Amino acid sequence: MPLSRINGHDLYFADTGGDERPAVLLGHGFFLDHTMFTAQADALAARGYRVVTWDARGHGDSPAGDEPFTYWDIAHDLIGLMDHLGIQDAVVGGLSQGGFTALRTALLAPHRVTGLLLLDTEAHPLSDADHRDYTALFGGLAEQGAVDELLVPLSQQIIGDHPQAAHWRERWKTRPLPLGSPVRCLLERDDITARAGEITSPTLLLRGSKDVSIPRERMEFLASAIPRASSLHEVEGAAHAPPVTHPEETTSLLLSFLDSLGTR
């Protein structure tokens, strides 16, 4: 799992290798990292897919750097990572902010995106209420650090009532939190709803039935706006991170979609 220089920034990634089937690149959600897709990477690799998971700026082992950035910049990072790995085109996807990045990658380089995997994500900007709540949360974390008073409700929102919530709380206590420029990137992301109709890739839409981070209607919008989008699949009982809490159900949906695309 090397750290490589991409677009002037150090980017950490894991690559299962292989080239028999199209490559699949998966981006994690905010406060998570590439390890959230471990189960999916193992299962897809066993089926012959090359799977690349990676840490976005300020998450996992990828430093944020000193300059502000946007999800368009992170999309350029993803395209740069594909160049670095010699991947001409791929199925691109991710959860939440990984989906924000995947959508923008499909708009920046449509000829390189053969399919989209959009999990618990949206094309909308933050609502005023979410902007206010997240600003308070991040301010509290910056001031108080990784305290349970803040981490417990955060883990419940992302992971839900699941043993993995405790795992991620401990991870947050031992690693740098994605504050500063990653927060500004999240809070100030632009509205790309008007461009969703430009996306031509076959697209899988998937969400946890108990996700409170991304309203269901935001994903229903994607189903209606992206010309080749699937209907909205829901993983029953999952919160904001189905790949973490419901790996078998999530992987089954991903594999079904990927297999439907065929091999090159």
XYZ file of C-alpha atoms in Angstrom:
264
model
C 0.000 0.000 0.000
C 2.315 2.738 -1.246
C 2.353 6.487 -0.775
C 2.809 8.203 -4.136
C 3.152 11.782 -5.276
C 0.035 12.702 -7.268
C -0.596 16.258 -8.489
C 1.937 17.572 -5.993
C 0.339 15.753 -3.039
C 1.164 12.505 -1.267
C -1.618 9.968 -1.830
C -1.898 6.634 -0.045
C -3.604 3.771 -1.867
C -4.055 0.009 -1.945
C -4.095 -1.911 -5.236
C -5.095 -5.563 -5.581
C -3.468 -5.698 -9.020
C -4.567 -7.758 -11.993
C -5.983 -6.647 -15.326
C -8.305 -9.409 -16.471
C -11.403 -7.299 -15.778
C -11.998 -3.547 -15.651
C -10.422 -1.750 -12.704
C -12.647 -0.494 -9.893
C -11.626 2.582 -7.890
C -13.425 3.227 -4.602
C -13.323 6.410 -2.507
C -14.237 6.501 1.185
C -16.533 8.792 3.151
C -15.581 11.702 5.396
C -13.924 10.588 8.665
C -13.295 7.148 7.133
C -10.438 5.846 4.983
C -9.677 3.241 2.333
C -9.989 0.371 4.833
C -13.773 0.785 4.870
C -13.794 -1.147 1.564
C -11.594 -4.060 2.694
C -14.374 -6.639 2.378
C -15.409 -5.394 -1.055
C -11.819 -5.224 -2.339
C -11.172 -8.814 -1.262
C -14.400 -10.131 -2.791
C -14.052 -8.243 -6.073
C -10.399 -9.215 -6.423
C -11.391 -12.863 -5.934
C -13.673 -12.430 -8.949
C -10.849 -11.042 -11.077
C -11.428 -7.322 -10.696
C -8.525 -4.989 -10.024
C -9.579 -2.863 -7.039
C -7.881 0.362 -6.003
C -8.902 1.995 -2.728
C -7.302 5.231 -1.629
C -7.147 7.839 1.109
C -8.324 11.304 0.063
C -6.391 14.345 1.218
C -6.489 14.705 4.992
C -7.766 11.168 5.615
C -6.004 7.952 6.563
C -2.368 8.202 5.542
C -2.781 10.968 2.943
C -1.805 14.342 4.432
C -4.075 17.305 3.754
C -1.324 19.734 2.817
C -1.404 23.452 3.530
C -3.552 24.716 0.670
C -7.371 24.724 0.446
C -8.888 22.320 -2.059
C -12.243 21.239 -3.474
C -13.804 17.974 -4.563
C -12.866 18.936 -8.114
C -9.226 18.917 -6.969
C -9.710 15.495 -5.383
C -11.270 14.287 -8.652
C -8.107 15.443 -10.400
C -6.150 13.467 -7.793
C -8.150 10.378 -8.739
C -7.487 10.894 -12.437
C -3.812 11.404 -11.591
C -3.805 8.163 -9.618
C -5.254 6.345 -12.629
C -2.458 7.807 -14.766
C 0.130 6.768 -12.167
C -1.177 3.186 -12.176
C -1.547 2.977 -15.948
C -5.329 2.631 -15.772
C -6.875 4.063 -18.917
C -10.488 3.698 -17.814
C -12.310 2.255 -14.832
C -15.489 1.909 -12.856
C -15.276 4.755 -10.349
C -17.264 5.076 -7.184
C -17.442 5.807 -3.526
C -19.422 6.529 -0.439
C -20.554 10.032 0.532
C -17.542 12.273 -0.221
C -16.146 9.425 -2.313
C -19.318 9.778 -4.361
C -18.916 13.561 -4.535
C -15.511 12.862 -6.066
C -16.760 10.138 -8.408
C -19.507 12.380 -9.800
C -16.992 15.122 -10.539
C -14.563 12.637 -12.072
C -17.301 11.506 -14.455
C -17.869 15.129 -15.460
C -14.165 15.910 -15.859
C -13.191 12.758 -17.767
C -16.286 10.936 -19.055
C -14.222 8.873 -21.502
C -12.325 7.334 -18.597
C -15.317 6.370 -16.443
C -16.984 3.185 -17.677
C -19.357 2.969 -14.732
C -20.298 4.773 -11.522
C -20.902 3.303 -8.073
C -22.697 5.911 -5.961
C -23.239 4.940 -2.328
C -25.043 7.235 0.143
C -24.051 10.357 -1.776
C -25.520 13.373 -3.564
C -24.990 16.094 -6.157
C -26.463 18.767 -3.876
C -24.500 21.097 -1.610
C -24.965 21.005 2.145
C -28.280 22.265 3.438
C -28.169 25.296 5.739
C -29.098 23.112 8.724
C -26.355 20.562 7.994
C -23.834 23.350 7.427
C -24.662 24.771 10.845
C -24.549 21.374 12.598
C -21.309 20.248 10.962
C -19.646 23.580 11.657
C -20.470 23.120 15.347
C -19.219 19.513 15.327
C -15.923 20.318 13.654
C -15.437 23.329 15.896
C -15.957 21.120 18.933
C -13.469 18.538 17.684
C -10.886 21.231 16.966
C -11.319 22.674 20.456
C -11.833 19.541 22.570
C -10.144 16.845 20.527
C -11.397 13.285 19.987
C -13.636 13.031 23.043
C -16.420 10.472 23.407
C -18.998 13.209 23.876
C -18.494 14.091 20.211
C -17.289 10.788 18.783
C -20.171 8.619 20.014
C -22.930 10.539 18.182
C -20.646 10.897 15.154
C -20.029 7.154 15.006
C -23.740 6.472 15.434
C -24.530 8.771 12.525
C -21.963 7.203 10.201
C -21.877 3.578 11.340
C -25.148 3.206 13.251
C -25.796 0.784 16.105
C -23.097 -1.696 15.143
C -19.869 -3.011 16.712
C -17.882 -1.267 13.962
C -18.824 2.064 15.568
C -16.494 1.343 18.500
C -13.725 0.315 16.086
C -13.900 3.626 14.261
C -14.073 5.658 17.470
C -10.822 4.075 18.592
C -9.309 4.716 15.185
C -10.258 8.406 15.403
C -8.587 8.661 18.816
C -5.251 7.387 17.537
C -5.011 9.158 14.170
C -5.170 12.799 13.079
C -8.734 13.984 12.470
C -9.582 15.442 9.027
C -9.987 19.030 10.209
C -8.932 22.260 8.500
C -8.866 22.137 4.700
C -10.848 18.848 4.427
C -13.636 20.441 6.473
C -13.704 23.528 4.262
C -13.860 21.242 1.229
C -16.898 19.464 2.684
C -18.730 22.539 3.949
C -18.199 24.644 0.831
C -18.782 22.053 -1.868
C -20.615 23.328 -4.923
C -23.990 22.356 -6.343
C -23.662 20.096 -9.409
C -27.304 19.051 -9.699
C -27.688 21.000 -12.951
C -24.942 18.872 -14.527
C -26.123 15.425 -13.448
C -27.794 14.911 -16.831
C -24.379 15.142 -18.522
C -23.224 11.904 -16.916
C -23.430 9.102 -19.465
C -21.948 6.181 -17.516
C -24.073 3.273 -16.290
C -24.625 4.096 -12.628
C -25.461 2.033 -9.554
C -27.288 3.863 -6.746
C -27.175 2.353 -3.270
C -27.963 3.635 0.224
C -28.484 2.418 3.747
C -32.157 2.426 4.705
C -31.314 4.168 7.997
C -28.930 6.764 6.571
C -29.599 10.166 8.194
C -26.656 11.941 6.537
C -27.941 11.942 2.945
C -31.730 12.337 2.573
C -33.346 9.659 0.439
C -34.764 12.278 -1.929
C -31.232 13.420 -2.768
C -30.453 9.967 -4.141
C -33.841 9.714 -5.818
C -32.859 12.891 -7.646
C -29.776 11.109 -8.995
C -31.962 8.206 -10.130
C -34.099 10.588 -12.166
C -31.343 12.929 -13.378
C -28.574 10.551 -14.493
C -29.733 9.010 -17.786
C -28.318 5.514 -17.210
C -28.825 5.290 -13.458
C -30.266 2.232 -11.785
C -33.231 2.371 -9.488
C -32.268 3.186 -5.912
C -31.188 0.073 -4.012
C -31.448 0.119 -0.219
C -29.497 -2.030 2.219
C -32.011 -2.713 4.966
C -30.875 -1.681 8.431
C -27.675 0.035 7.299
C -26.846 3.606 8.267
C -24.432 5.814 6.283
C -21.769 3.166 5.656
C -23.283 -0.086 4.295
C -19.905 -1.453 3.085
C -18.701 -1.418 6.708
C -21.766 -2.745 8.512
C -23.419 -4.860 5.813
C -20.492 -6.049 3.674
C -22.159 -9.103 2.134
C -25.294 -7.278 0.985
C -23.259 -4.364 -0.361
C -20.756 -6.576 -2.150
C -23.529 -8.611 -3.770
C -25.073 -5.461 -5.251
C -21.713 -4.189 -6.465
C -20.807 -7.492 -8.095
C -24.183 -7.805 -9.796
C -23.765 -4.341 -11.300
C -20.131 -4.865 -12.282
C -20.845 -8.226 -13.900
C -23.684 -6.622 -15.891
C -21.165 -4.262 -17.492
C -19.253 -7.194 -18.980
C -15.527 -7.429 -19.550
C -13.473 -5.612 -22.118
